[in-house]
Coordinates of C-alpha atoms and ligand atoms in Angstrom, one line a residue:
X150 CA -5.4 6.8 44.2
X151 CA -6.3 10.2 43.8
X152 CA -10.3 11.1 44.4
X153 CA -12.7 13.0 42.2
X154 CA -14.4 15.4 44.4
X155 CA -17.0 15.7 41.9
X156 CA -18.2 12.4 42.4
X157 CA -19.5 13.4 46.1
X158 CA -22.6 14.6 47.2
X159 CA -23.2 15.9 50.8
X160 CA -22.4 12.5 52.6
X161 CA -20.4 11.0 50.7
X162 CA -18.5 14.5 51.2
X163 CA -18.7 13.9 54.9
X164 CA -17.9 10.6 54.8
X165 CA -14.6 11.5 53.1
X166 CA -13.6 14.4 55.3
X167 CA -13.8 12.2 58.2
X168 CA -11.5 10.1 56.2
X169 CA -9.4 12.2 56.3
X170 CA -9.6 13.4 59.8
X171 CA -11.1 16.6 59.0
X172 CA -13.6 18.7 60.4
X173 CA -17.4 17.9 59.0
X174 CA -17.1 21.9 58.3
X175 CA -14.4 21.5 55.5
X176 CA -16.9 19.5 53.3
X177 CA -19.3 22.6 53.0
X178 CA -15.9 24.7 52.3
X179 CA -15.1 22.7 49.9
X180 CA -18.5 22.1 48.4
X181 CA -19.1 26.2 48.2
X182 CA -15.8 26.3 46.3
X183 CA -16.4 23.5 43.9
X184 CA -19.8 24.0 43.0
X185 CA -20.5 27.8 43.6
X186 CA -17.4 29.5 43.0
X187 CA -16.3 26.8 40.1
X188 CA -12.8 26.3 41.2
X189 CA -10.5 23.5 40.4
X190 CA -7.4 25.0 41.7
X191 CA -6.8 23.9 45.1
X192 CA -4.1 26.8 45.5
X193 CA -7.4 29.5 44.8
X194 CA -9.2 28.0 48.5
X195 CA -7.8 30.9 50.0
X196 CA -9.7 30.0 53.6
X197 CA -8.4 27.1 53.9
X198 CA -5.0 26.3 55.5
X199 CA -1.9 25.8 53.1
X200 CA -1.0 22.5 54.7
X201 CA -4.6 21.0 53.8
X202 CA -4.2 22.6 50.5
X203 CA -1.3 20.8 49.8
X204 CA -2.7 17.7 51.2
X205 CA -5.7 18.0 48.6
X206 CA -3.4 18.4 46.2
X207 CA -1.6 15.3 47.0
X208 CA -4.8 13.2 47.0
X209 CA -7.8 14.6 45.3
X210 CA -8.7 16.4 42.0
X211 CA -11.6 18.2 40.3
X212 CA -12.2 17.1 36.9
X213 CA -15.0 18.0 34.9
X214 CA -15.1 15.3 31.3
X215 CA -13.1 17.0 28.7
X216 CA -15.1 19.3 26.0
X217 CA -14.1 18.4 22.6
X218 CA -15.9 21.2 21.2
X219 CA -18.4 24.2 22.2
X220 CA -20.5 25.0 19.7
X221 CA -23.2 27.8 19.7
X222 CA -26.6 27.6 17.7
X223 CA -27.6 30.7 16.1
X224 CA -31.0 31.1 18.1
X225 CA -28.4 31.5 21.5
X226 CA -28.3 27.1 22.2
X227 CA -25.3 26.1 23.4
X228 CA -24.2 22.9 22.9
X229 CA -20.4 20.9 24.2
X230 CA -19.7 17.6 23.3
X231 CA -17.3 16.3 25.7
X232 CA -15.5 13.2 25.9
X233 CA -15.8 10.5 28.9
X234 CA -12.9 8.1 27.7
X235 CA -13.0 4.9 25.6
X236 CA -14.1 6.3 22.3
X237 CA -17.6 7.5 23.5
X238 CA -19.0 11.2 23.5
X239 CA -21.7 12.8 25.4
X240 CA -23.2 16.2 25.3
X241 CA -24.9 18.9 26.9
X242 CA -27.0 22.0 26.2
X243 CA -28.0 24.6 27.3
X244 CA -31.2 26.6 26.1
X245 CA -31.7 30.3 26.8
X246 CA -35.0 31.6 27.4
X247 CA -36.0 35.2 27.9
X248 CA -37.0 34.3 31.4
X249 CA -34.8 31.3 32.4
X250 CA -31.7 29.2 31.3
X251 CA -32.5 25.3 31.1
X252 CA -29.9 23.2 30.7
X253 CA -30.2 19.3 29.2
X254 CA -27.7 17.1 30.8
X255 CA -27.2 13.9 29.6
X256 CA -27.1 10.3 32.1
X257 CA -25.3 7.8 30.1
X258 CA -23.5 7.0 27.1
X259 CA -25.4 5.4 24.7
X260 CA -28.9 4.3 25.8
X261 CA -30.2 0.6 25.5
X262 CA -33.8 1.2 25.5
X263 CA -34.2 1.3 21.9
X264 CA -37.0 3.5 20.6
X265 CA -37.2 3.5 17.2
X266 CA -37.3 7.6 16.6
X267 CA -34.2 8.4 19.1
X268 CA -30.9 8.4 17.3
X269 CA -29.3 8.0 20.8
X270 CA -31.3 5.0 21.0
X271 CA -30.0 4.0 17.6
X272 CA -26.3 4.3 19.0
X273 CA -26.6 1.3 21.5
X274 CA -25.9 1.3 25.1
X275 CA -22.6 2.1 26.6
X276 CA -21.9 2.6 30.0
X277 CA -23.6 4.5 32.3
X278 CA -22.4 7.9 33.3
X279 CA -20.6 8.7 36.9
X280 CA -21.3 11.7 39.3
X281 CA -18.6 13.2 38.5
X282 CA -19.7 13.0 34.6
X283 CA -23.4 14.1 35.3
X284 CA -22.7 17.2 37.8
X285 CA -19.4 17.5 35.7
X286 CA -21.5 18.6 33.0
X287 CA -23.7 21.7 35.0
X288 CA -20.0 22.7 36.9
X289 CA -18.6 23.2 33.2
X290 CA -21.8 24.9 32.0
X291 CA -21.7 27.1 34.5
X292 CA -18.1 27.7 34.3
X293 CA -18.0 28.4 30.3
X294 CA -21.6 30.7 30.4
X295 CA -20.3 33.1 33.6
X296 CA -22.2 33.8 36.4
X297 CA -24.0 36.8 34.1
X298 CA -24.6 40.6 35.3
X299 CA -25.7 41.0 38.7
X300 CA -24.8 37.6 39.9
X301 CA -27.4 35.5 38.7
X302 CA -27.0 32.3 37.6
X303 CA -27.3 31.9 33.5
X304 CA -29.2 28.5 34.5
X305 CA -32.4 28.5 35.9
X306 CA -33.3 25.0 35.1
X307 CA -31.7 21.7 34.9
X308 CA -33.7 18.3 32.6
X309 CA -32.2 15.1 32.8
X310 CA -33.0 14.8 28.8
X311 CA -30.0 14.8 27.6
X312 CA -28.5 11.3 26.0
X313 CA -29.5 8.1 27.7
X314 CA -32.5 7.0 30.6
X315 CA -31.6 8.8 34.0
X316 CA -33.6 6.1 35.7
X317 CA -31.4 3.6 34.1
X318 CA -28.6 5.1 36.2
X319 CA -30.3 5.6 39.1
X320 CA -28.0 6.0 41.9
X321 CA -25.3 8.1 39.6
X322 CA -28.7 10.6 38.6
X323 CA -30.3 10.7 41.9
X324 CA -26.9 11.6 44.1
X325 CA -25.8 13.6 41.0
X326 CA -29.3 15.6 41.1
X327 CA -28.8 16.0 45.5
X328 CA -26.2 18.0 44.4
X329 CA -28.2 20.2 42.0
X330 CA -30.7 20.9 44.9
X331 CA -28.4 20.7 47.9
X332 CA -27.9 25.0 49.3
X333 CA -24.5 24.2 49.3
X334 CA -23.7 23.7 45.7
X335 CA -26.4 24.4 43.2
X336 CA -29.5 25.4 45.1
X337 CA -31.9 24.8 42.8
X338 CA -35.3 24.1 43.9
X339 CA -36.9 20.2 42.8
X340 CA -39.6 22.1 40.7
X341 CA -36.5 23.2 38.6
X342 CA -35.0 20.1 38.0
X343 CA -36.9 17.7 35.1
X344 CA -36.0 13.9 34.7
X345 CA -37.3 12.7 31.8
X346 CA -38.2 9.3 31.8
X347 CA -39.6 6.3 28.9
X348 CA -41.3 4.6 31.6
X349 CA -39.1 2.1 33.7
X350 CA -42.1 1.6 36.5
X351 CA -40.2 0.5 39.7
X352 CA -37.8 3.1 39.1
X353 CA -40.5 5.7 39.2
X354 CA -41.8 4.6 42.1
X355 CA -38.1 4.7 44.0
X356 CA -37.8 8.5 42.2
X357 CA -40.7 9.2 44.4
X358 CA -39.1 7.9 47.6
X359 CA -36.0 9.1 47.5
X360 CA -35.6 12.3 45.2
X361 CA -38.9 13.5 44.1
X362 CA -38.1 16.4 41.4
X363 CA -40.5 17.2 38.8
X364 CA -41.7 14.2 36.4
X365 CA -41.6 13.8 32.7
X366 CA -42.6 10.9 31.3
X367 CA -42.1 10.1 27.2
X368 CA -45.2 8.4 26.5
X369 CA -45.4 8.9 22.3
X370 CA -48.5 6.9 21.4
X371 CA -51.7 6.5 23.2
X372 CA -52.2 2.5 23.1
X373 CA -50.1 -0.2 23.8
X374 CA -49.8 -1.5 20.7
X375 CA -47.9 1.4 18.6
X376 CA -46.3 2.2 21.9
X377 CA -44.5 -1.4 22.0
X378 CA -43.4 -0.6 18.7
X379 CA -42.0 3.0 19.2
X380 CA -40.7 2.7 22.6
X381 CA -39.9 -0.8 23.4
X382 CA -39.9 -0.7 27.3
X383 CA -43.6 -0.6 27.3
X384 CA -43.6 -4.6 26.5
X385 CA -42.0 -4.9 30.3
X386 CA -43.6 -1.9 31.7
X387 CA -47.6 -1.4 29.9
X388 CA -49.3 1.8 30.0
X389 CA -51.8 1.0 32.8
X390 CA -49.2 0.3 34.6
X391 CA -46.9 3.7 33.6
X392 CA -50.2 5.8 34.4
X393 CA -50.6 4.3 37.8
X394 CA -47.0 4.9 38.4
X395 CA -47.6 8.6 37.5
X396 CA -50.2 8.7 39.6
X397 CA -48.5 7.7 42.4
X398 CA -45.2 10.1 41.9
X399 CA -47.9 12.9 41.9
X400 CA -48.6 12.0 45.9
X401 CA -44.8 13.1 46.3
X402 CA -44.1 15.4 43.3
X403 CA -43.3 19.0 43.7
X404 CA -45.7 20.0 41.1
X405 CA -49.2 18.8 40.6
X406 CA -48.8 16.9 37.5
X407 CA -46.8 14.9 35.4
X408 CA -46.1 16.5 31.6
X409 CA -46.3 13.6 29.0
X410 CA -43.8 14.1 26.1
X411 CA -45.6 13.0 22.7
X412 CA -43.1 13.0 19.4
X413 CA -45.2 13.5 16.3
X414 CA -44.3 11.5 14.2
X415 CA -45.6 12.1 10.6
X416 CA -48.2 9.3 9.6
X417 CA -47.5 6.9 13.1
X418 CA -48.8 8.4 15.7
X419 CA -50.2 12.2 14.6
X420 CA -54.1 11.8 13.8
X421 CA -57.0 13.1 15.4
X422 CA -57.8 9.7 16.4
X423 CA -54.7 9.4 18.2
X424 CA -55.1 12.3 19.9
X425 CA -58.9 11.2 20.7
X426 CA -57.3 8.0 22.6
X427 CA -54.6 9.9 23.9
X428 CA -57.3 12.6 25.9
X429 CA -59.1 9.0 27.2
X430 CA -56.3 7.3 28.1
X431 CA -54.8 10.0 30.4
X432 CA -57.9 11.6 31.7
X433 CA -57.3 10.1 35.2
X434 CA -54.0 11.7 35.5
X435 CA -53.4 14.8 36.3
X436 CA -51.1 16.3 33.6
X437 CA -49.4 18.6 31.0
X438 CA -49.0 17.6 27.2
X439 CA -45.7 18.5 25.2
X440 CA -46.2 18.1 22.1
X441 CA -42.2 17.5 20.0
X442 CA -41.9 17.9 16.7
X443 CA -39.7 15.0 15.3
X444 CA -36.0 16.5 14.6
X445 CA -34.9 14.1 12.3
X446 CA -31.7 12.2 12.1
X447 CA -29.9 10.1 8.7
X448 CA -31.5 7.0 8.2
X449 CA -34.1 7.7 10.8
X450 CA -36.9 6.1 8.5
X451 CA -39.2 8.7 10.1
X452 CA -40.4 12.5 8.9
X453 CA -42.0 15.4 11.0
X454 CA -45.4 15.8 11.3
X455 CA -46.3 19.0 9.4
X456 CA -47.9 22.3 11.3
X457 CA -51.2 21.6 10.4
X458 CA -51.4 18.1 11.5
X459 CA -49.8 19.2 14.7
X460 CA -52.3 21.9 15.6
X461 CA -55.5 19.5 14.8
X462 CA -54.0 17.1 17.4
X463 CA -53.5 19.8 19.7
X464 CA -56.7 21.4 19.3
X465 CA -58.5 17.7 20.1
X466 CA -56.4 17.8 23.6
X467 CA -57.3 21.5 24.1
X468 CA -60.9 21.2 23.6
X469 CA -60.7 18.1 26.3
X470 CA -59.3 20.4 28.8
X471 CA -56.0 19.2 28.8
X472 CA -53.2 21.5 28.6
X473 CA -50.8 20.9 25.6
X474 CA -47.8 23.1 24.0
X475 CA -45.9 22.3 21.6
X476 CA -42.1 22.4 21.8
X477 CA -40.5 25.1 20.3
X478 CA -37.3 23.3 18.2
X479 CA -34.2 24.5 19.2
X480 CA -30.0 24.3 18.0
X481 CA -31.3 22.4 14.9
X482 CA -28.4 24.1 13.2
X483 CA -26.1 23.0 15.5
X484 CA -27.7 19.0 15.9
X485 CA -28.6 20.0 19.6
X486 CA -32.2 19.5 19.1
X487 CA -34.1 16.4 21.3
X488 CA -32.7 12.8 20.0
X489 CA -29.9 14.1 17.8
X490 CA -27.4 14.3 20.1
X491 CA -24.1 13.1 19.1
X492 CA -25.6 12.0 16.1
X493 CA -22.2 13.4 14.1
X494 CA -20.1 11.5 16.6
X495 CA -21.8 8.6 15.5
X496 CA -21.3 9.2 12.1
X497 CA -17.6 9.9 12.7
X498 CA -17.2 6.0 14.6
X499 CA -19.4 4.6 11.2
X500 CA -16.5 6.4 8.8
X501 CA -14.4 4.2 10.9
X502 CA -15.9 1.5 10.8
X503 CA -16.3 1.9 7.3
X504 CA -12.5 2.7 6.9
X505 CA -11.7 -0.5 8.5
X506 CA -14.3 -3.0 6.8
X507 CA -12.7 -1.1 3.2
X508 CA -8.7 -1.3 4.8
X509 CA -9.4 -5.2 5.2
X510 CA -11.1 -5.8 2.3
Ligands
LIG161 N1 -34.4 8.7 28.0 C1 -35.3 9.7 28.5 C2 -34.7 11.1 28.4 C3 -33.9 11.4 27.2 S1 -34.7 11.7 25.7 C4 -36.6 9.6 27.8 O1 -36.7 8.9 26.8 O2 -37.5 10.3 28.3 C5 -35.6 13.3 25.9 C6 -36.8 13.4 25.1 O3 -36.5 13.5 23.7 C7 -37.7 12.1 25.2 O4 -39.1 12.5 25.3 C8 -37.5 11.4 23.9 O5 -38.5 10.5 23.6 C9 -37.4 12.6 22.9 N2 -36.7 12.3 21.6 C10 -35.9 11.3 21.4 N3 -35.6 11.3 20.1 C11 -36.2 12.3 19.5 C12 -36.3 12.9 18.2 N4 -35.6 12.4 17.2 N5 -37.1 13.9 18.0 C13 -37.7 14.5 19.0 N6 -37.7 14.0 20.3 C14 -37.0 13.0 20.5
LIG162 FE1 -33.2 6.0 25.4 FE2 -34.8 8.1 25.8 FE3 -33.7 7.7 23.4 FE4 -35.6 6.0 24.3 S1 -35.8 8.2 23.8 S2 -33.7 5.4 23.3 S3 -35.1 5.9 26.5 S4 -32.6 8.2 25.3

């Protein structure tokens, strides 16, 4: 059966090269030429010998999913939808900044969790991403953007907020993100990689153990009771216990706090008594507020929470000390905005649904 080098992260790498009876040198080789120099042509891994080359060959590949389609917003957003097989889509993007390049990678196909506001969530849960998917999506991205003038590296920043819940998929995410900080493929450092999580508790605490990287955490409403509602997880995992898990990760966390992400959500969760709970509820954590405006999706049942409304909440957290921005919507032209991923896919699969249900009729 022929292997997927992108599925392997530094030991498994090892582990495979010993396989194979090959020097433990070979899997940096190949690493550097795989993830750094973006090659999938054995033929072009002009240091090492033709006879291993032709072994590889024989044996192993490099395949990154398939992009269906590369689409570009007109603020400079990026976005590929690329296909992992058996009908379902996932998709990436990437977000230039005047002084970085983040890219949003998505974990799984589909997500099960459920919120109510999250057209992903709305899609159902499919399978979860492999390695090969996960790091296939920043070897493409970095493939299709160029390594820029001057050799730097178009991205500066990787979140796991992409489609599905990273922690969901936690060994694919964790040796997936090894690879984004290992110095032999990506070399980025943990304060530049983001997972974004809706709160699954033991999984946080595991993230701290084995691959602390900075901490998101989609929190949404400030008591338990709207929170249940909005992001159904909390019923298993309450917010006392989220916060203590926060506080904890901090111990281990290459940055000093945790950033909450709070949609605003016009009517639900937006007033300045909200926001007033919100500044008790956290003030034992240390930690950064993002504010999201809602990007809306069809049939959502939700609106966006107008400017106004937005800055009064924000100016209640401000004048408690706590830091809060508000994130800046981006590729809304292009549906590449948070929780509207794939929402066009989705239509696509309902016009044929819809096809059938009218074919049979
Ligand atoms: N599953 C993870 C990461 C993916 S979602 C999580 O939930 O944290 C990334 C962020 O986008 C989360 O904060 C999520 O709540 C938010 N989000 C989902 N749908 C959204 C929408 N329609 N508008 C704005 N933000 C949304
Ligand atoms: Fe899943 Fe995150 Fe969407 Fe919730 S917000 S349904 S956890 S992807």
């Amino acid at each position: 059966m022929t292997v997927n080098l992108l599925e392997f992260e530094k030991h498994g790498f090892a582990r495979w090269c010993a396989e194979m009876g090959e020097k433990p040198f070979r899997a940096r080789q190949l690493m550097h030429w795989i993830h750094q120099s973006g090659v999938d042509d054995f033929g072009a891994m002009s240091d090492i010998s033709k006879s291993l080359r032709e072994r590889l060959k024989a044996t192993a590949e490099i395949r990154a999913p398939h992009v269906v389609r590369d689409t570009t917003a007109a603020d400079g957003t990026r976005k590929w939808l690329l296909d992992v097989g058996t009908g379902n889509a996932i998709e990436t993007v990437f977000i230039p900044e005047r002084n970085r390049g983040t890219l949003c990678i998505s974990s799984q196909a589909g997500c099960a969790l459920a919120c109510t506001f999250c057209s992903t969530g709305r899609q159902g849960f499919n399978r979860n991403l492999t390695v090969a998917e996960i790091i296939g999506q920043l070897w493409l991205a970095n493939r299709d953007l160029g390594r820029g003038v001057s050799e730097e590296r178009p991205i500066s920043n990787v979140v796991m907020m992409g489609m599905g819940e990273p922690l969901a998929n936690f060994d694919n995410v964790v040796a997936a993100m090894q690879l984004m900080l290992d110095d032999d493929a990506y070399g980025l450092s943990r304060r530049r990689v983001t997972l974004s999580t809706s709160g699954l508790v033991p999984a946080i605490d595991r993230l701290r153990d084995t691959c602390p990287v900075a901490l998101a955490v989609s929190l949404h409403a400030p008591n338990d009771a709207l929170r249940n509602e909005l992001v159904p997880i909390n019923q298993k995992y309450p917010l006392k216990e989220l916060l203590a898990a926060c506080v904890r990760y901090i111990e281990k966390a290459p940055r000093d706090f945790v950033t909450f992400e709070y949609v605003m959500l016009a009517g639900v969760n937006d007033s300045v008594a909200h926001a007033r709970q919100l500044v008790k509820l956290v003030q034992s954590v240390p930690c950064k507020i993002n504010l999201i405006p809602f990007n809306p999706f069809p049939r959502s049942g939700y609106q966006r929470s107008d400017a106004m409304t937005v800055a009064h909440f924000r100016d209640v957290l401000m004048q408690a000390e706590l830091t809060a921005t508000v994130r800046k919507t981006r590729g809304d032209d292009i549906d590449a905005a948070c929780g509207q991923l794939a929402g066009q896919v989705q239509d696509k699969t309902r016009r044929r649904e819809r096809r059938l249900a009218t074919a049979t009729l």
